[in-house]
Amino acid sequence: MLEKFPLTQYVSEDGKLLDDTAKEMMNPDTLKHFYEKMLRARMMDKKCTNLQRQGRIGTYVQYEGQEAAQVGSALAIEEGDWMFPTYRDHAATMTFGHSLRSLLLYWVGRIEGGIPPEGKNIFPPAVPIASQLLHATGVAWAEKKKNSDRVSLVYFGDGATSEGDFHEGLNFASVFKAPVVFFNQNNGYAISVPMEKQMNSKTIAQKGLSYDIPGIRIDGNDIVAVYMETKKAVERARNGGGPTLIEAVTWRYGAHTTADDPSKYRDQSESELRRGTTDPLLRLEKYMKNEQFWSEEWFQAIEQQISNEINTALAEMQDFPEADIDNVFDNVFEKPTWTLEEQREHHNSIKRGQKS
Amino acid sequence: MTTAVQIKQLTMVQALTDAMRTMLVQDEAVLVLGEDVGTNGGVFRATDGLFEQFGEERIIDTPLAESGIVGTSIGLAVNGFRPIVEIQFLGFIYPAFNQLMTHATRMRQRSMGRYTVPMVIRAPYGAGVKAPEIHSDSVEGLFTQIPGLKVVIPSNAYDAKGLLIASIEDPDPVLFLEPMRSYRSSRMEVPEEKYTIELGKAAYVKKGEDVSIFTWGAMVPDTMKAVEDFEKNHDATCDVIDLRTLYPLDKEMIQKSVEKTGRVVIIHEAPATGGVNAEIISLINDAAFFFLKAPIQKVTGFDTPVPVYSLEKEYLPSKEKMINAINTALSY
């Protein structure tokens, strides 16, 4: 199966172009844009990890190492399309339109953090595993019924492919020819369980065969490969060609979450090795340097600009109005039931000190 | 000019078909999805004729996958449609529990109203039709514990149509449970026109003075048979209330009835423990405790799986148990 689903690369680890079909889009402006979005994602991830260590936000789910997979795919969809993230996909959501303030609010335990800006179709992060593949399929199916050309892009990890909803999602999308791009980030581990214990399949892309869905396997650390191949799948879906399954092979440097200790189940020296070899930012940097698209002044300027943006978002998060319990009662149903009204009133009356 | 309301004698299952047809005609966004709901018209024929009238784009035979049906319907509902999902038997809904519990019912809150799920899940349920095992489960109590879900159960054809239309028009997810035993057990006058019955409102089946009986679904006609027998032989009368919606309960009607009679019997075929009976008792404790003259009685199924059909009659609340409970309530 590895021969039937080879790893597609456009840029080699030493920063050389391997596929000329990308040549046209690889101009300095586009690549600087790609790099800036990845750097922004990485800096935000580091900031959030630090904030968690300082006790300023709750348990946090890192994605460092997966920036090319998330940013490259998010850049391949357009306003009006739909994104279905998991709890690890903030690099994708912030690239597609979530504000950094929203991301911080999400991790400081605010409902408001799950809500995208007006006009952006981003679902709240799916916390159960693989269930969101069905929502993406249903939403895409609805778009098809409305004769629109909008598509769904849905994220999930390697472990998610063991769940029934992964298979039900692919099957429904195949049967109803829903315009969905199933974007798998194979980062090698489902918490502690490595790919070879998760499945006997050699690839995740091959799982599309069962549903007659094209499956492709790409180097998820090569943002050009991710962008080009996701774009093709998106355009195919947009033009009535149905779903695609993409396996982006990548790596998470750190733990599953800030509450996890990866040294219990893997040798973390591999992560250190990968920082100097397969790293998604480093690869694009090497290519840009080879092509003389890179300048230190530009890099320092965007680094400063991102740092300012993150600091502004942090200040906005800290200044955000206090959480309001009414939001909980108000949004269970369109109109709260009498039970909710009674519970709200009882809770608030105790809070106001009107009852002992 | 006024148009005379056309009335038809319908079974409950025909009234349900009529409700879906009414809404499919009125609203292009309404879809029917499920296993065998299309050309086959559903295993109970609840969708009979709809495929021929509305076609495969609106009456959709899905793959056999309950989580898939509910999960994709969440996406359809969020994106402008009003899916009516048929789960072939309530006992087969368990694979879809995750979608209901973690997504359909939380979507409004998690998005603070940005995304809503106006979806109805219909499922036949209950014992007494000699179905194979698992098919007869009566687990409505599992679902009344899910925040964000309304649970509705009709007991007759007229209510079935009005409650189903109200459920389809509801902006939030509704679990609509259909007592299999009542599908064809009687006919009733049902208007052809569209009408709704407000969710959360119970109904009097009969009025009385001495004991309040709260029940729902296929237990309503069974309860009435027991009450008729009881009242023939005793100088006491029963208030019989069909709750119709199990979440939210009709607090006002329950409270008023208990204030009048002071004695209560709850009858349901679901298992005894942790069920809706406990919630009704809790509601009475809050709203009408000082009116009680006797401990509240309950007649329920056992805390066992619904038995295979050679034993299902023993599982279901019997007339003898019901009359015994009414007598016990009156003996204090």
XYZ file of C-alpha atoms in Angstrom:
688
model
C 0.000 0.000 0.000
C 2.897 2.348 0.638
C 3.757 2.116 -3.081
C 0.142 2.814 -4.083
C -0.042 5.804 -1.748
C 3.374 7.437 -1.967
C 4.132 10.518 0.099
C 3.617 13.546 -2.129
C 6.211 16.277 -1.662
C 6.638 19.537 -3.528
C 9.555 20.911 -1.537
C 12.357 18.686 -0.237
C 13.647 18.867 3.319
C 16.668 20.814 2.090
C 14.424 23.374 0.435
C 14.498 22.272 -3.221
C 11.443 22.337 -5.479
C 10.498 18.793 -6.512
C 7.352 19.471 -8.538
C 7.262 22.224 -11.129
C 3.455 22.406 -11.179
C 3.699 24.577 -8.067
C 6.213 26.946 -9.621
C 3.622 29.535 -10.613
C 2.214 30.028 -7.131
C 5.627 30.043 -5.464
C 6.258 33.742 -5.790
C 7.773 35.782 -2.931
C 4.476 37.355 -1.822
C 2.592 34.057 -1.574
C 5.393 32.256 0.214
C 5.916 35.129 2.628
C 2.190 34.981 3.361
C 2.424 31.214 3.992
C 5.439 31.645 6.235
C 3.887 34.482 8.181
C 0.736 32.435 8.895
C 2.838 29.507 10.108
C 5.029 31.706 12.279
C 1.930 33.352 13.746
C 0.528 29.916 14.567
C 3.770 28.746 16.162
C 4.219 31.865 18.242
C 0.622 31.670 19.430
C 1.043 28.013 20.365
C 4.157 28.782 22.394
C 2.419 31.666 24.088
C -0.569 29.496 25.039
C 1.697 26.750 26.389
C 3.489 29.329 28.538
C 0.210 30.816 29.715
C -0.938 27.375 30.801
C 2.322 26.807 32.693
C 1.730 30.105 34.480
C -1.813 29.032 35.373
C -3.335 31.847 33.316
C -5.311 29.529 31.014
C -6.616 25.975 31.548
C -5.386 22.725 30.033
C -4.242 23.512 26.509
C -3.887 21.367 23.384
C -0.698 22.106 21.434
C -0.082 21.653 17.722
C 3.557 22.684 17.337
C 4.998 20.797 14.363
C 1.664 20.621 12.543
C 1.627 24.230 11.275
C 2.086 23.382 7.597
C -0.749 20.843 7.653
C -3.190 23.236 9.299
C -2.199 26.529 7.714
C -1.708 25.110 4.207
C -5.104 23.421 4.181
C -6.925 26.401 5.710
C -5.473 28.662 3.003
C -6.981 26.379 0.357
C -10.612 27.198 1.199
C -12.494 30.449 0.676
C -14.894 32.720 2.508
C -18.280 30.967 2.555
C -16.760 27.500 2.833
C -17.079 25.550 6.089
C -14.396 24.451 8.542
C -14.819 21.718 11.187
C -11.878 21.748 13.603
C -10.945 19.486 16.486
C -9.480 20.816 19.731
C -5.988 20.781 18.148
C -6.706 22.833 15.065
C -6.369 26.468 16.158
C -3.673 27.058 13.573
C -6.302 26.230 10.964
C -9.073 28.268 12.563
C -6.891 31.332 13.176
C -5.766 31.185 9.556
C -9.377 30.923 8.350
C -10.653 33.787 10.487
C -10.797 33.145 14.233
C -9.316 36.021 16.178
C -6.463 35.314 18.567
C -8.643 36.769 21.309
C -11.273 34.091 20.623
C -8.667 31.355 20.850
C -7.451 32.633 24.180
C -11.030 32.956 25.400
C -11.702 29.337 24.416
C -8.797 28.102 26.512
C -9.691 30.315 29.427
C -12.985 28.438 29.491
C -15.323 30.920 27.845
C -18.191 29.872 25.547
C -17.502 33.002 23.510
C -14.186 31.499 22.430
C -15.912 28.912 20.241
C -17.766 31.462 18.160
C -16.244 32.548 14.864
C -16.467 36.092 13.527
C -19.592 37.015 11.578
C -19.509 35.611 8.066
C -17.009 32.844 8.862
C -18.377 29.324 8.879
C -16.329 27.631 11.565
C -17.905 25.035 13.856
C -17.019 24.972 17.557
C -14.101 22.533 18.063
C -15.229 18.895 18.142
C -14.159 17.316 21.409
C -15.493 13.769 20.884
C -13.448 11.903 18.287
C -14.550 11.687 14.611
C -18.134 12.812 15.246
C -17.524 16.039 13.330
C -16.946 14.167 10.067
C -20.695 13.591 9.936
C -21.486 17.264 10.536
C -19.136 18.249 7.749
C -20.824 15.738 5.471
C -24.315 16.937 6.428
C -23.418 20.590 5.930
C -21.794 19.823 2.572
C -24.780 17.730 1.539
C -27.016 20.715 2.381
C -24.830 22.963 0.182
C -25.194 20.485 -2.656
C -28.975 20.438 -2.177
C -28.935 24.250 -2.354
C -26.915 24.078 -5.588
C -24.158 26.199 -4.132
C -20.462 25.569 -4.722
C -19.448 25.771 -1.051
C -17.448 22.949 0.480
C -16.627 21.503 3.913
C -13.082 20.990 5.189
C -12.945 18.719 8.227
C -9.954 17.903 10.433
C -9.274 14.729 12.422
C -6.333 12.767 13.745
C -4.957 9.300 13.077
C -6.784 7.775 16.065
C -10.100 9.102 14.749
C -9.920 6.697 11.822
C -10.599 3.831 14.248
C -13.970 5.323 15.192
C -17.238 4.260 13.567
C -18.120 7.860 12.737
C -15.041 8.121 10.497
C -16.380 5.277 8.382
C -19.978 6.487 8.526
C -18.835 9.950 7.478
C -16.890 8.663 4.483
C -19.698 6.310 3.512
C -22.426 8.969 3.659
C -20.240 11.448 1.784
C -19.539 8.844 -0.880
C -23.167 7.730 -1.258
C -24.512 11.296 -1.437
C -21.462 12.721 -3.267
C -21.129 15.454 -0.666
C -18.505 18.143 -1.340
C -16.272 17.377 1.657
C -12.509 17.316 2.068
C -11.597 14.899 4.871
C -8.271 16.220 6.131
C -6.422 13.787 8.344
C -3.397 14.934 10.304
C -1.459 11.790 10.988
C 0.870 12.967 13.734
C 1.888 9.430 14.648
C 0.203 9.122 18.030
C -3.344 9.031 19.438
C -2.277 10.291 22.866
C 0.132 7.420 23.644
C -0.837 4.820 21.053
C 1.397 4.859 17.969
C 0.069 4.384 14.438
C 1.247 0.754 14.245
C -0.824 -0.170 17.293
C -3.776 1.938 16.181
C -4.241 0.138 12.857
C -2.778 -2.579 10.724
C -3.210 -0.407 7.629
C 0.041 1.013 6.313
C -1.605 4.293 5.364
C -4.751 6.220 6.219
C -5.209 7.365 2.624
C -5.925 3.777 1.555
C -9.063 3.790 3.744
C -10.745 5.851 1.035
C -10.644 2.811 -1.255
C -13.489 1.140 0.664
C -15.749 4.068 -0.135
C -14.513 4.790 -3.641
C -13.182 8.101 -2.357
C -9.821 9.242 -3.739
C -7.192 9.002 -1.022
C -3.923 10.897 -1.175
C -0.944 10.895 1.139
C 1.058 14.057 1.445
C 4.010 15.330 3.395
C 2.142 17.308 6.034
C 5.265 19.314 6.879
C 5.530 20.652 3.337
C 3.123 23.588 3.195
C 3.311 23.772 -0.582
C 2.246 20.126 -0.900
C -0.527 20.638 1.629
C -1.818 23.757 -0.095
C -1.602 22.395 -3.649
C -3.217 19.036 -2.889
C -5.939 20.455 -0.616
C -6.712 23.068 -3.251
C -7.161 20.328 -5.843
C -9.485 18.396 -3.529
C -11.452 21.561 -2.706
C -11.853 22.453 -6.387
C -12.879 18.900 -7.190
C -15.558 19.046 -4.474
C -16.630 22.510 -5.638
C -17.104 21.222 -9.159
C -19.297 18.289 -8.162
C -16.552 15.672 -7.984
C -17.419 14.586 -4.446
C -15.271 13.924 -1.391
C -11.522 13.372 -1.019
C -9.547 11.837 1.834
C -6.188 13.494 2.507
C -3.618 11.993 4.842
C -1.104 14.636 5.853
C 1.819 12.889 7.535
C 3.196 15.118 10.257
C 4.471 15.121 13.831
C 3.581 16.811 17.086
C 6.730 17.840 18.870
C 5.194 18.076 22.266
C 2.631 16.318 24.406
C -0.972 15.446 23.521
C -2.036 18.237 25.878
C -0.376 20.222 28.617
C -1.640 17.512 31.005
C 0.235 14.735 29.173
C 3.808 13.428 29.556
C 5.034 12.043 26.214
C 8.279 10.735 27.709
C 6.199 7.832 29.097
C 5.443 6.471 25.649
C 8.015 7.755 23.189
C 11.602 8.873 22.909
C 11.379 12.648 22.744
C 14.788 12.859 21.089
C 12.967 12.236 17.797
C 11.153 15.508 18.261
C 14.465 17.270 18.756
C 15.883 15.600 15.662
C 12.867 16.654 13.612
C 13.255 20.298 14.586
C 16.420 20.308 12.527
C 15.156 18.145 9.636
C 11.428 17.956 8.829
C 10.248 21.141 10.523
C 7.594 22.887 8.400
C 8.835 26.436 9.033
C 12.464 25.516 8.528
C 11.722 23.842 5.200
C 9.975 26.878 3.770
C 12.705 29.110 5.177
C 15.334 27.015 3.366
C 13.425 27.216 0.099
C 12.936 30.962 0.446
C 16.608 31.430 1.234
C 17.581 29.277 -1.751
C 15.375 31.438 -3.960
C 16.509 34.642 -2.239
C 12.961 35.475 -1.126
C 14.138 35.789 2.468
C 15.435 38.786 4.338
C 16.240 39.093 8.022
C 14.611 42.531 8.167
C 11.348 41.094 6.846
C 11.518 38.194 9.304
C 12.183 40.452 12.271
C 9.396 42.787 11.218
C 6.763 40.067 11.004
C 7.966 38.485 14.225
C 7.521 41.824 15.972
C 4.145 42.403 14.356
C 2.883 38.956 15.450
C 4.228 39.468 18.927
C 2.287 42.730 19.146
C -0.859 41.027 17.846
C -0.582 38.290 20.479
C -0.013 40.801 23.259
C -3.030 42.811 22.130
C -5.152 39.629 22.082
C -3.954 38.724 25.559
C -4.909 42.165 26.843
C -8.327 41.840 25.160
C -8.830 38.452 26.758
C -7.931 39.844 30.175
C -10.241 42.847 29.711
C -13.124 40.748 28.421
C -16.332 41.191 30.463
C -16.868 38.600 33.172
C -18.652 35.371 32.238
C -22.413 35.645 32.616
C -24.397 32.632 33.858
C -27.407 33.820 31.845
C -25.570 32.727 28.710
C -25.785 29.171 29.976
C -29.534 29.243 30.600
C -30.356 31.353 27.540
C -28.795 29.120 24.932
C -30.002 25.620 25.791
C -33.223 26.140 23.814
C -34.395 29.091 21.745
C -36.823 29.817 24.604
C -35.778 28.579 28.056
C -38.111 25.984 29.574
C -39.733 26.625 32.956
C -37.201 24.296 34.543
C -34.333 26.457 33.273
C -36.060 29.660 34.351
C -36.644 28.271 37.850
C -33.043 27.078 38.137
C -31.705 30.412 36.919
C -33.859 32.333 39.370
C -32.946 30.072 42.289
C -29.233 30.269 41.464
C -29.275 34.036 41.081
C -31.350 34.601 44.196
C -28.863 32.600 46.297
C -26.047 34.526 44.646
C -27.746 37.788 45.483
C -28.006 36.604 49.082
C -31.772 36.734 49.116
C -32.040 33.173 50.396
C -30.175 31.459 53.164
C -65.771 32.605 2.877
C -65.061 29.897 5.406
C -63.869 26.469 4.427
C -65.274 23.491 6.268
C -62.596 21.538 8.107
C -62.261 18.081 6.592
C -62.144 15.324 9.189
C -60.852 11.825 8.578
C -60.864 8.705 10.694
C -57.173 7.865 10.997
C -54.969 5.467 12.900
C -52.040 6.994 14.767
C -49.558 5.922 12.112
C -51.722 7.470 9.382
C -51.943 10.687 11.407
C -48.149 10.763 11.632
C -47.836 10.336 7.860
C -50.394 13.091 7.458
C -48.360 15.387 9.730
C -45.171 14.783 7.745
C -46.985 15.265 4.430
C -48.491 18.523 5.698
C -45.067 19.868 6.619
C -43.345 18.563 3.475
C -45.907 20.468 1.411
C -45.620 23.622 3.485
C -41.855 23.862 3.840
C -39.276 22.908 1.201
C -36.651 22.669 3.946
C -38.356 19.662 5.553
C -36.647 16.339 4.739
C -37.344 12.790 5.879
C -34.320 10.567 6.414
C -33.814 7.059 7.677
C -33.414 3.403 6.903
C -36.122 2.122 4.509
C -38.193 5.320 4.706
C -38.175 5.795 0.913
C -39.552 3.240 -1.529
C -40.446 0.884 1.306
C -42.373 3.559 3.207
C -40.829 2.623 6.557
C -41.092 -0.703 8.379
C -44.304 0.540 10.038
C -45.403 2.378 6.849
C -45.199 5.729 8.630
C -43.673 7.293 5.506
C -45.877 5.392 3.061
C -46.541 7.355 -0.115
C -44.192 10.220 0.730
C -41.412 9.008 -1.571
C -43.840 8.866 -4.509
C -45.149 12.348 -3.723
C -41.919 14.165 -2.825
C -39.132 12.141 -4.467
C -35.718 10.931 -3.416
C -34.259 14.378 -2.758
C -36.647 14.847 0.166
C -37.528 11.329 1.316
C -34.093 9.828 1.700
C -33.141 6.196 2.160
C -29.894 6.415 4.092
C -27.153 3.869 4.695
C -27.774 1.663 7.740
C -25.960 3.724 10.357
C -27.785 5.482 13.184
C -24.910 7.747 14.177
C -24.444 8.615 10.516
C -28.103 9.496 10.067
C -28.263 11.707 13.149
C -24.790 13.202 12.633
C -25.356 14.189 9.001
C -28.809 15.495 9.922
C -27.149 17.822 12.424
C -25.165 19.257 9.507
C -28.278 19.513 7.335
C -30.193 21.210 10.161
C -27.420 23.705 10.885
C -27.265 24.526 7.195
C -30.909 25.409 6.583
C -32.897 22.168 6.453
C -35.401 20.637 8.885
C -34.658 16.934 8.945
C -37.170 14.433 10.314
C -35.067 11.408 11.165
C -36.624 7.984 11.566
C -34.747 5.584 13.810
C -36.328 2.254 12.969
C -36.805 1.230 16.617
C -35.843 3.187 19.725
C -33.748 0.164 20.783
C -31.469 0.917 17.815
C -30.777 4.515 18.763
C -27.854 3.749 21.064
C -25.160 4.154 18.351
C -26.522 7.690 17.792
C -26.488 8.580 21.486
C -23.126 10.311 21.156
C -24.358 12.577 18.368
C -27.422 13.509 20.405
C -25.627 13.957 23.695
C -22.479 15.718 22.567
C -23.554 17.668 19.495
C -27.241 18.023 18.542
C -28.330 19.252 21.947
C -25.269 21.389 22.700
C -24.822 23.133 19.387
C -26.986 26.141 20.265
C -25.170 26.753 23.536
C -21.653 26.019 22.234
C -22.173 28.558 19.482
C -24.313 30.939 21.576
C -27.091 30.627 19.037
C -24.962 30.933 15.878
C -25.753 27.324 14.945
C -29.063 25.664 15.797
C -30.376 22.174 15.184
C -34.102 22.173 14.312
C -34.373 18.404 13.981
C -36.929 15.765 14.955
C -35.914 12.193 15.670
C -38.875 9.816 15.437
C -38.633 6.334 16.889
C -41.196 3.589 17.492
C -40.856 2.185 20.988
C -42.439 0.027 23.647
C -43.496 -3.546 24.239
C -46.584 -5.510 23.330
C -46.238 -6.176 19.595
C -44.320 -9.471 19.850
C -41.186 -7.899 18.407
C -37.762 -9.550 18.689
C -35.525 -8.608 21.616
C -34.099 -5.022 21.828
C -36.945 -3.742 19.558
C -39.307 -3.076 22.493
C -37.159 -0.916 24.759
C -38.914 1.906 26.585
C -35.983 4.037 27.671
C -37.461 7.526 27.508
C -35.849 8.327 30.861
C -32.401 8.153 29.267
C -33.306 11.049 27.040
C -35.076 13.315 29.525
C -31.648 13.617 31.199
C -30.065 15.144 28.083
C -29.990 18.924 28.449
C -31.252 20.600 25.298
C -33.585 17.807 24.178
C -37.376 17.806 24.299
C -39.041 14.414 24.608
C -42.562 13.990 23.218
C -44.857 10.929 23.229
C -48.365 10.930 21.750
C -51.016 8.436 22.817
C -53.628 8.930 20.101
C -53.977 9.905 16.448
C -55.175 13.471 16.984
C -52.356 14.324 19.361
C -49.829 12.513 17.169
C -50.448 14.872 14.258
C -50.547 18.067 16.311
C -47.518 17.181 18.409
C -45.435 16.039 15.432
C -46.123 19.250 13.515
C -45.212 21.282 16.616
C -42.022 19.222 16.960
C -41.044 19.818 13.324
C -41.625 23.542 13.781
C -39.657 23.626 17.035
C -36.317 25.419 16.619
C -34.495 22.815 18.744
C -33.991 19.039 18.655
C -37.006 16.939 19.634
C -37.099 13.201 20.302
C -40.542 12.029 19.220
C -41.360 8.569 20.544
C -44.181 6.610 18.955
C -45.816 3.777 20.933
C -45.787 0.879 18.478
C -48.750 -0.762 20.169
C -50.871 2.321 19.482
C -49.950 2.692 15.792
C -53.030 0.833 14.548
C -54.967 -0.081 17.674
C -57.696 2.533 17.114
C -58.934 5.225 14.775
C -59.795 8.768 15.634
C -61.091 11.877 13.974
C -58.156 13.889 12.661
C -58.606 17.174 10.790
C -56.970 17.335 7.367
C -55.807 20.859 7.995
C -52.615 21.799 9.772
C -52.822 22.230 13.540
C -50.348 22.083 16.399
C -50.391 20.999 20.024
C -48.013 22.990 22.180
C -45.058 20.987 23.480
C -44.847 20.841 27.264
C -48.605 20.685 27.739
C -50.342 17.622 29.197
C -53.976 16.700 28.496
C -56.862 15.380 30.519
C -58.014 11.953 29.380
C -60.770 12.122 31.996
C -61.458 14.178 35.082
C -62.036 12.832 38.598
C -61.816 13.879 42.245
C -59.936 11.340 44.334
C -56.742 10.112 42.663
C -54.440 11.717 40.067
C -53.017 9.294 37.547
C -50.137 10.437 35.349
C -49.197 8.339 32.359
C -48.239 8.473 28.660
C -47.938 6.532 25.419
C -49.468 3.091 25.090
C -50.139 3.069 28.835
C -52.911 5.669 28.381
C -55.548 3.327 26.910
C -54.432 0.548 29.284
C -54.801 2.916 32.222
C -58.258 3.937 31.076
C -59.394 0.302 30.998
C -58.186 -0.139 34.583
C -59.812 3.119 35.696
C -63.144 2.188 34.108
C -63.089 -1.140 35.961
C -62.048 0.553 39.193
C -64.691 3.267 39.036
C -67.467 0.701 38.355
C -66.707 -0.984 41.652
C -65.683 1.913 43.884
C -67.127 5.175 45.097
C -64.118 7.159 43.941
C -63.083 8.818 40.684
C -59.730 9.364 38.964
C -58.119 12.308 37.229
C -56.258 10.706 34.312
C -53.623 12.900 32.701
C -51.666 12.035 29.560
C -48.397 13.930 29.997
C -47.612 13.955 26.207
C -44.290 15.787 26.737
C -41.806 14.272 29.204
C -39.332 17.141 28.954
C -40.384 19.721 29.865
C -43.176 18.321 32.060
C -46.429 20.239 32.472
C -45.832 21.406 36.005
C -49.009 23.437 36.221
C -51.368 20.625 35.293
C -49.612 18.108 37.554
C -49.680 20.567 40.451
C -53.363 21.462 40.019
C -54.446 17.861 39.849
C -52.470 16.892 42.965
C -53.847 19.896 44.850
C -57.337 18.625 43.999
C -56.939 14.918 44.809
C -53.972 14.647 47.188
C -53.324 11.103 45.928
C -51.086 10.101 43.027
C -50.392 7.054 40.865
C -47.768 7.171 38.106
C -47.955 4.531 35.410
C -45.268 3.842 32.799
C -43.781 0.828 31.103
C -40.154 1.979 31.342
C -37.931 0.509 34.092
C -38.795 1.699 37.605
C -35.525 3.179 38.793
C -34.194 6.566 37.753
C -37.064 7.095 35.363
C -39.546 9.847 34.626
C -41.669 8.718 37.597
C -38.922 9.953 39.907
C -38.984 13.344 38.242
C -42.758 13.618 38.611
C -42.438 12.714 42.297
C -39.741 15.353 42.680
C -41.914 17.944 40.949
C -44.850 17.143 43.269
C -42.495 17.347 46.259
C -41.562 20.879 45.180
C -44.972 22.089 44.047
C -47.677 20.274 46.050
C -46.109 18.422 48.981
C -48.555 19.712 51.605
C -51.547 18.566 49.573
C -50.476 14.917 49.643
C -52.646 12.551 51.677
C -50.808 9.359 50.769
C -47.400 8.186 49.514
C -47.151 8.428 45.745
C -47.654 5.057 44.044
C -45.986 3.907 40.854
C -46.691 1.091 38.437
C -43.804 0.471 36.064
C -41.791 -2.079 34.158
C -38.969 -3.903 35.922
C -35.324 -2.877 36.144
C -34.645 -5.606 33.603
C -34.253 -5.530 29.866
C -37.692 -5.781 28.258
C -38.169 -9.565 28.071
C -38.631 -11.490 24.853
C -42.262 -11.671 23.905
C -43.219 -14.857 25.734
C -42.829 -12.789 28.930
C -43.507 -9.239 27.800
C -47.103 -9.237 29.104
C -45.782 -9.893 32.594
C -43.308 -7.043 32.211
C -45.947 -4.506 31.154
C -47.998 -2.876 33.935
C -51.172 -4.971 34.275
C -54.696 -3.872 35.045
C -54.429 -5.677 38.401
C -51.286 -3.761 39.355
C -52.872 -0.467 38.349
C -56.057 -1.095 40.359
C -53.957 -2.272 43.283
C -51.943 0.969 43.196
C -55.090 3.121 43.044
C -56.505 1.214 46.027
C -53.260 1.641 47.957
C -53.261 5.390 47.313
C -56.838 5.578 48.597
C -56.216 3.421 51.660
C -54.324 6.084 53.629
